[in-house]
Short mmCIF file of C-alpha atoms in Angstrom, two decimals:
data_model
loop_
_atom_site.label_atom_id
_atom_site.label_comp_id
_atom_site.label_asym_id
_atom_site.label_seq_id
_atom_site.Cartn_x
_atom_site.Cartn_y
_atom_site.Cartn_z
CA MET A 18 -0.02 -0.08 0.02
CA TYR A 19 1.37 3.43 -0.89
CA CYS A 20 0.02 6.72 0.31
CA ASN A 21 1.08 8.59 -2.84
CA GLU A 22 1.02 7.69 -6.56
CA SER A 23 4.43 6.54 -7.57
CA CYS A 24 3.82 7.92 -11.09
CA THR A 25 4.42 11.91 -10.78
CA ILE A 26 6.67 12.38 -13.71
CA SER A 27 4.22 14.90 -15.38
CA LYS A 28 4.40 17.21 -12.39
CA ASP A 29 8.16 16.97 -11.99
CA LEU A 30 9.10 17.08 -15.54
CA LYS A 31 11.13 20.20 -15.81
CA LEU A 32 12.76 20.02 -12.42
CA CYS A 33 13.93 16.38 -12.45
CA SER A 34 14.88 15.83 -15.99
CA LEU A 35 18.28 17.83 -15.83
CA CYS A 36 19.58 15.39 -13.10
CA PRO A 37 19.54 12.12 -14.79
CA MET A 38 20.96 13.84 -18.02
CA ALA A 39 23.90 15.37 -16.03
CA LEU A 40 24.52 11.99 -14.44
CA PHE A 41 24.47 10.02 -17.66
CA ILE A 42 26.77 12.48 -19.59
CA THR A 43 29.38 12.89 -16.66
CA GLY A 44 29.44 9.15 -15.95
CA LEU A 45 29.91 8.25 -19.77
CA ILE A 46 32.59 10.96 -20.20
CA GLY A 47 34.46 9.66 -17.15
CA ASN A 48 34.21 5.98 -17.86
CA LEU A 49 35.28 6.51 -21.64
CA ILE A 50 38.43 8.49 -20.39
CA ALA A 51 39.17 5.80 -17.94
CA LEU A 52 38.94 3.08 -20.69
CA PHE A 53 41.11 5.05 -22.97
CA ILE A 54 43.86 5.35 -20.25
CA ILE A 55 43.55 1.65 -19.20
CA TYR A 56 44.01 0.51 -22.96
CA ARG A 57 46.71 3.00 -23.62
CA HIS A 58 48.72 1.61 -20.59
CA LYS A 59 47.98 -1.87 -21.77
CA SER A 60 49.40 -1.07 -25.16
CA VAL A 61 52.47 0.59 -23.71
CA SER A 62 52.88 -2.45 -21.37
CA ARG A 63 52.34 -4.92 -24.36
CA GLY A 64 49.72 -6.78 -22.56
CA ASN A 65 52.18 -8.87 -20.61
CA ASN A 66 53.12 -6.65 -17.61
CA VAL A 67 49.53 -5.47 -16.85
CA SER A 68 48.93 -5.75 -13.02
CA VAL A 69 46.04 -7.38 -11.31
CA PHE A 70 44.80 -3.96 -10.29
CA TYR A 71 44.37 -3.02 -13.95
CA VAL A 72 42.38 -6.24 -14.55
CA LEU A 73 40.07 -5.41 -11.51
CA VAL A 74 39.65 -1.73 -12.37
CA SER A 75 39.00 -2.56 -16.04
CA GLY A 76 35.97 -4.86 -14.82
CA LEU A 77 34.89 -2.04 -12.48
CA VAL A 78 34.90 0.68 -15.28
CA TRP A 79 33.10 -1.62 -17.80
CA THR A 80 30.50 -2.48 -15.08
CA ASP A 81 29.89 1.19 -14.32
CA LEU A 82 29.66 2.05 -17.97
CA MET A 83 27.38 -0.82 -18.92
CA GLY A 84 25.02 0.29 -15.99
CA LYS A 85 24.97 3.94 -17.17
CA VAL A 86 24.37 2.88 -20.85
CA LEU A 87 21.66 0.50 -20.02
CA LEU A 88 19.72 2.40 -17.28
CA SER A 89 19.97 6.09 -18.17
CA PRO A 90 18.20 5.90 -21.81
CA MET A 91 15.22 4.30 -19.99
CA VAL A 92 15.01 7.28 -17.56
CA LEU A 93 15.48 9.71 -20.39
CA VAL A 94 12.85 7.94 -22.67
CA CYS A 95 10.34 8.23 -19.72
CA TYR A 96 10.99 11.98 -19.46
CA ALA A 97 10.77 12.43 -23.32
CA LEU A 98 7.55 10.61 -23.49
CA ILE A 99 6.11 11.89 -20.20
CA LYS A 100 5.18 8.41 -19.25
CA CYS A 101 6.02 6.28 -16.30
CA ILE A 102 8.18 3.35 -16.87
CA GLU A 103 5.27 0.79 -16.31
CA ASP A 104 3.09 2.55 -18.54
CA ILE A 105 5.67 2.12 -21.55
CA ASN A 106 6.01 -1.56 -20.94
CA SER A 107 4.73 -3.83 -18.15
CA HIS A 108 8.00 -5.76 -18.05
CA LEU A 109 10.35 -2.86 -18.37
CA CYS A 110 10.00 -2.08 -14.64
CA ASN A 111 11.46 -5.58 -13.61
CA THR A 112 14.22 -5.21 -16.38
CA PHE A 113 15.21 -1.80 -14.98
CA ALA A 114 15.25 -2.92 -11.31
CA PHE A 115 17.23 -6.15 -12.12
CA VAL A 116 19.81 -4.26 -14.09
CA MET A 117 20.02 -1.64 -11.45
CA SER A 118 20.44 -4.04 -8.49
CA PHE A 119 22.88 -6.25 -10.50
CA PHE A 120 25.27 -3.56 -11.52
CA ALA A 121 25.26 -2.00 -7.99
CA LEU A 122 25.99 -5.29 -6.31
CA CYS A 123 28.72 -6.11 -8.90
CA SER A 124 30.45 -2.70 -8.45
CA MET A 125 30.25 -2.99 -4.72
CA LEU A 126 31.93 -6.53 -4.80
CA ILE A 127 34.53 -5.31 -7.25
CA LEU A 128 35.56 -2.53 -5.11
CA LEU A 129 35.85 -5.18 -2.32
CA ALA A 130 38.09 -7.31 -4.47
CA MET A 131 40.20 -4.30 -5.27
CA ALA A 132 40.45 -3.43 -1.50
CA VAL A 133 41.65 -6.98 -0.85
CA GLU A 134 44.20 -6.85 -3.51
CA CYS A 135 45.46 -3.46 -2.26
CA LEU A 136 45.82 -4.89 1.29
CA LEU A 137 47.55 -7.91 0.20
CA SER A 138 50.08 -6.16 -2.20
CA ILE A 139 51.05 -3.52 0.42
CA GLY A 140 50.74 -5.43 3.72
CA TYR A 141 51.49 -9.00 2.81
CA PRO A 142 53.83 -8.89 -0.33
CA TYR A 143 54.90 -12.53 0.00
CA ILE A 144 51.39 -13.97 0.04
CA TYR A 145 50.60 -11.43 -2.72
CA ASN A 146 53.15 -12.71 -5.10
CA ARG A 147 52.35 -16.45 -4.50
CA VAL A 148 48.59 -16.25 -4.52
CA VAL A 149 47.33 -13.30 -6.43
CA THR A 150 47.71 -13.61 -10.30
CA ARG A 151 45.82 -11.93 -13.27
CA ARG A 152 44.04 -15.41 -14.06
CA ARG A 153 42.71 -15.41 -10.58
CA ALA A 154 41.61 -11.86 -10.74
CA GLN A 155 39.84 -12.61 -14.00
CA ILE A 156 38.13 -15.70 -12.19
CA SER A 157 37.14 -13.50 -9.35
CA LEU A 158 35.33 -11.14 -11.77
CA ILE A 159 33.46 -13.82 -13.27
CA THR A 160 32.39 -15.24 -9.72
CA ILE A 161 31.21 -11.73 -8.78
CA TYR A 162 29.07 -11.53 -11.90
CA ALA A 163 27.68 -14.87 -11.35
CA PHE A 164 26.85 -14.33 -7.63
CA SER A 165 25.30 -11.07 -8.33
CA LEU A 166 23.21 -12.67 -11.10
CA LEU A 167 22.05 -15.31 -8.50
CA ILE A 168 20.99 -12.90 -6.07
CA CYS A 169 19.31 -10.29 -8.19
CA VAL A 170 17.25 -13.04 -10.35
CA MET A 171 15.46 -13.96 -7.09
CA PRO A 172 12.64 -11.41 -7.17
CA LEU A 173 11.93 -12.54 -10.82
CA ILE A 174 11.19 -16.17 -9.43
CA GLY A 175 9.16 -15.22 -6.52
CA PHE A 176 11.50 -14.57 -3.72
CA GLY A 177 11.32 -10.64 -3.21
CA GLU A 178 9.81 -8.11 -5.61
CA TYR A 179 10.71 -5.05 -7.94
CA ARG A 180 8.54 -2.09 -7.86
CA GLN A 181 8.26 1.32 -9.33
CA TYR A 182 9.36 4.42 -7.35
CA SER A 183 8.39 8.12 -7.70
CA PRO A 184 8.49 9.84 -9.97
CA GLY A 185 7.91 6.75 -12.06
CA THR A 186 11.25 6.67 -13.94
CA TRP A 187 13.03 3.98 -12.04
CA CYS A 188 12.40 0.69 -10.22
CA PHE A 189 14.19 -1.08 -7.70
CA ILE A 190 13.88 -3.67 -4.72
CA ASN A 191 10.43 -3.38 -3.05
CA MET A 192 11.73 -1.96 0.30
CA ASN A 193 8.30 -1.29 2.01
CA ASP A 194 6.32 -4.53 1.70
CA SER A 195 4.97 -6.37 4.64
CA SER A 196 5.31 -9.76 3.03
CA LEU A 197 8.01 -12.00 4.72
CA SER A 198 9.60 -13.09 1.46
CA LYS A 199 9.79 -9.63 0.07
CA LYS A 200 11.06 -8.27 3.36
CA ALA A 201 13.64 -11.01 3.66
CA PHE A 202 15.09 -10.34 0.19
CA SER A 203 15.34 -6.62 1.08
CA LEU A 204 17.26 -7.53 4.18
CA LEU A 205 19.25 -9.94 2.30
CA TYR A 206 20.48 -7.30 -0.28
CA ALA A 207 21.08 -4.81 2.59
CA MET A 208 23.26 -7.27 4.45
CA LEU A 209 25.42 -7.98 1.44
CA LEU A 210 25.81 -4.17 0.95
CA THR A 211 26.76 -3.75 4.70
CA LEU A 212 29.20 -6.71 4.67
CA ALA A 213 30.86 -5.20 1.54
CA ILE A 214 31.08 -1.61 2.90
CA LEU A 215 32.59 -2.80 6.23
CA ALA A 216 35.01 -5.06 4.52
CA VAL A 217 36.09 -2.35 2.21
CA VAL A 218 36.60 0.25 5.05
CA ILE A 219 38.46 -2.46 7.22
CA CYS A 220 40.85 -3.10 4.33
CA ASN A 221 41.36 0.48 3.60
CA ILE A 222 42.18 1.22 7.27
CA LEU A 223 44.69 -1.35 7.35
CA VAL A 224 46.30 -0.28 3.98
CA LYS A 225 46.60 3.36 5.58
CA ILE A 226 48.27 1.90 8.63
CA ASN A 227 50.85 0.15 6.40
CA LEU A 228 51.31 3.28 4.18
CA MET A 229 51.92 5.34 7.24
CA LYS A 230 54.52 2.90 8.34
CA MET A 231 56.17 2.92 4.90
CA TYR A 232 56.12 6.76 4.83
CA LYS A 233 57.78 7.13 8.15
CA LEU A 234 60.50 4.64 7.12
CA THR A 235 61.03 6.34 3.78
CA ARG A 236 61.17 9.86 5.59
CA SER A 237 63.66 8.63 8.02
CA GLN A 238 65.76 7.34 5.20
CA SER A 239 65.65 10.35 3.18
CA ILE A 240 66.46 12.51 6.32
CA SER A 241 69.59 10.44 6.94
CA GLY A 242 70.39 10.51 3.28
CA THR A 243 70.10 14.28 2.92
CA SER A 244 72.09 14.95 5.99
CA ALA A 245 74.96 12.80 4.71
CA GLN A 246 74.93 14.32 1.18
CA GLY A 247 74.04 18.05 2.23
CA THR A 248 70.90 19.92 2.11
CA GLN A 249 68.68 18.69 -0.82
CA SER A 250 64.85 18.91 -1.42
CA ALA A 251 63.60 15.36 -0.72
CA PRO A 252 61.27 14.10 -3.40
CA HIS A 253 57.61 13.86 -2.87
CA PRO A 254 56.89 10.37 -1.25
CA VAL A 255 54.74 8.18 -3.20
CA GLU A 256 53.04 6.89 -0.03
CA LEU A 257 51.54 10.14 0.63
CA ASP A 258 49.97 10.14 -2.95
CA HIS A 259 48.41 6.60 -2.13
CA LEU A 260 47.32 7.61 1.15
CA ALA A 261 45.57 10.73 0.27
CA LEU A 262 43.89 8.96 -2.67
CA LEU A 263 42.79 6.07 -0.38
CA VAL A 264 41.22 8.39 2.12
CA LEU A 265 39.36 10.14 -0.77
CA MET A 266 38.23 6.72 -2.06
CA THR A 267 36.94 5.59 1.50
CA LEU A 268 35.01 8.86 1.94
CA ILE A 269 33.38 8.75 -1.57
CA PHE A 270 32.52 5.19 -1.06
CA LEU A 271 30.86 5.55 2.34
CA ILE A 272 28.93 8.77 1.20
CA CYS A 273 27.51 7.12 -1.99
CA SER A 274 26.87 3.51 -0.56
CA ILE A 275 25.43 4.19 3.05
CA PRO A 276 22.18 6.04 2.04
CA VAL A 277 20.75 3.22 -0.06
CA THR A 278 21.73 0.72 2.72
CA VAL A 279 20.03 2.74 5.25
CA ARG A 280 16.83 3.03 3.07
CA LEU A 281 16.68 -0.73 2.71
CA TYR A 282 17.06 -1.33 6.44
CA ALA A 283 14.52 1.42 7.23
CA GLY A 284 12.03 0.09 4.72
CA ALA A 285 12.30 -3.45 5.96
CA ILE A 286 12.22 -2.65 9.69
CA SER A 287 9.53 0.13 9.55
CA PRO A 288 6.33 -0.98 10.78
CA ASN A 289 4.24 1.43 8.54
CA LYS A 290 2.92 -0.12 5.49
CA CYS A 291 2.13 3.31 4.02
CA VAL A 292 4.91 4.94 2.03
CA THR A 293 4.80 8.65 2.28
CA ARG A 294 5.84 11.29 -0.32
CA GLU A 295 8.84 12.23 1.93
CA GLU A 296 10.06 8.61 2.05
CA GLU A 297 9.75 8.33 -1.73
CA GLN A 298 11.97 11.35 -2.14
CA ARG A 299 14.43 9.85 0.38
CA ASP A 300 14.54 6.72 -1.75
CA LEU A 301 15.23 8.72 -4.86
CA SER A 302 18.03 10.75 -3.28
CA ALA A 303 19.62 7.48 -2.09
CA MET A 304 19.45 6.13 -5.66
CA ARG A 305 21.21 9.09 -6.99
CA PHE A 306 23.84 8.94 -4.41
CA LEU A 307 24.51 5.31 -5.59
CA SER A 308 24.63 6.31 -9.14
CA VAL A 309 27.20 9.01 -8.39
CA ASN A 310 29.45 6.34 -7.27
CA SER A 311 29.80 4.82 -10.66
CA ILE A 312 30.55 8.46 -11.96
CA VAL A 313 33.27 9.09 -9.36
CA ASP A 314 34.99 5.60 -9.62
CA PRO A 315 36.89 6.19 -12.94
CA TRP A 316 38.13 9.62 -11.75
CA VAL A 317 39.36 8.22 -8.41
CA PHE A 318 40.91 4.99 -9.66
CA ILE A 319 42.36 5.86 -12.91
CA ILE A 320 42.26 9.48 -13.85
CA LEU A 321 43.77 10.75 -10.67
CA ARG A 322 46.39 8.06 -10.65
CA THR A 323 48.14 9.26 -13.88
CA SER A 324 51.48 10.95 -13.62
CA LEU A 325 50.18 14.18 -15.21
CA CYS A 326 47.42 14.59 -12.80
CA ARG A 327 49.63 13.75 -9.86
CA LYS A 328 52.30 16.46 -11.11
CA GLN A 329 49.42 19.02 -11.38
CA VAL A 330 48.17 18.32 -7.93
CA HIS A 331 51.98 18.37 -6.55
CA LYS A 332 52.28 21.78 -8.23
CA MET A 333 48.88 23.10 -6.80
CA PHE A 334 49.92 22.03 -3.36
CA ALA A 335 53.47 23.26 -3.56
CA LYS A 336 52.32 26.79 -4.70
CA LEU A 337 49.72 26.76 -1.87
CA CYS A 338 52.34 25.79 0.86
CA MET A 339 54.74 28.26 -0.52
CA SER A 340 52.31 31.13 -0.30
CA ARG A 341 51.08 30.17 3.26
CA ALA A 342 54.81 29.85 4.32
CA SER A 343 55.66 33.38 2.80
CA ARG A 344 52.80 34.88 4.46
CA THR A 345 53.46 33.35 7.79
CA THR A 346 57.13 34.30 7.57
CA ALA A 347 56.36 37.85 6.59
CA GLY A 348 53.90 38.18 9.48
CA SER A 349 56.41 36.87 11.99
CA ILE A 350 59.22 39.14 10.68
CA ASP A 351 57.05 42.24 11.02
CA GLU A 352 55.69 41.13 14.49
CA TYR A 353 59.45 40.66 15.57
CA ARG A 354 60.29 44.17 14.16
CA SER A 355 57.40 45.83 15.92
CA ARG A 356 58.50 44.31 19.32
CA ILE A 357 62.12 45.35 18.93
CA HIS A 358 61.80 48.77 17.31
CA GLY A 359 58.20 49.78 17.93
CA PRO A 360 55.70 50.88 15.15
CA ALA A 361 57.31 51.76 11.87
CA LEU A 362 57.33 55.47 11.06
CA GLU A 363 55.71 56.94 7.92
CA THR A 364 59.08 58.60 6.97
CA GLU A 365 60.82 55.37 6.93
CA ALA A 366 62.46 54.46 3.58
CA PRO A 367 60.65 51.73 1.62
CA GLN A 368 62.51 48.38 1.78
CA CYS A 369 64.47 47.35 -1.28
CA ALA A 370 64.11 44.23 -3.29
CA PRO A 371 67.40 42.13 -3.72
CA ASN A 372 68.13 43.45 -7.24
CA GLU A 373 67.80 47.11 -6.08
CA ILE A 374 70.09 46.41 -3.31
CA GLN A 375 72.76 45.06 -5.49
CA MET A 376 72.37 48.15 -7.90
CA GLU A 377 72.81 50.50 -4.94
CA GLU A 378 76.03 48.61 -3.80
CA ARG A 379 77.34 48.93 -7.30
CA ASP A 380 76.77 52.77 -7.52
CA ALA A 381 78.31 53.26 -4.21
CA SER A 382 81.35 51.34 -5.21
#
């Protein structure tokens, strides 16, 4: 039972049609750029030196891209025809919900596989070299797809249900039904997402701890090396790049994944059988957060990892740190002078730049 009609597309047409269009275009561009970088790296590496990470991230990018290509056109067609998805075709809602739940679960599990691979490569390199191979990474991708297919096909055979959500342009798992089987499937899907989120966060925390240890070791070695060879600027540690990127990935992953998980639990546990308009809007916002995850993934895992992007980020941070340091130094010098000599007089000669000082010394000589 639903308190409000789930088909309100004619009322929200002008306001809501821009959001799916923007999500589709940005997701398509980002994933295509990521695929170009991946296959350019593969051609440069001649296919034999491609790491396990690139095998997994290729699967993630293809999964996100296929999800965007298959789902977004259905939404845009609904807005173009000003019809709800069930009005276009009675089977289209189940197809949309199956594709959406399938690719969302696949992306989550691939992110988990990437987090485990990262933890083993940094924290347990001996086990990583013996156990982790490209072939096993490919087998893990096939296993993830098969497992997700097995889970998401359940509502189509009677265990659980897919239904249309407001404004009528998308369908997903029925999160608000009182039936035991439908509520059980909603909880099952929520528990899978919860376990994946917790496992990814735990792996990332362990990786951060190992990266901090590596950074401290590298810093101590660089300090001892520079003290022996004289004062030289130490290179920017790679560990800091990975650490900053890992923190960013974890935050984005949590922000995009938690809302839909909370909505699944709230719908299954709530005693109210009536779905209000406000709850429908929360469900829509949670789905949009989940779709943002597939947009951000290629930028975080591929594009921001390129050497050109890292150099630009380093230059930006170097300029920022230099400007802040110069302002701090100038402020401390002025404060020191004011304490020693008192406030500066208006008749005091202006300070000379280094080039002007050299010119005055030459004239005096």
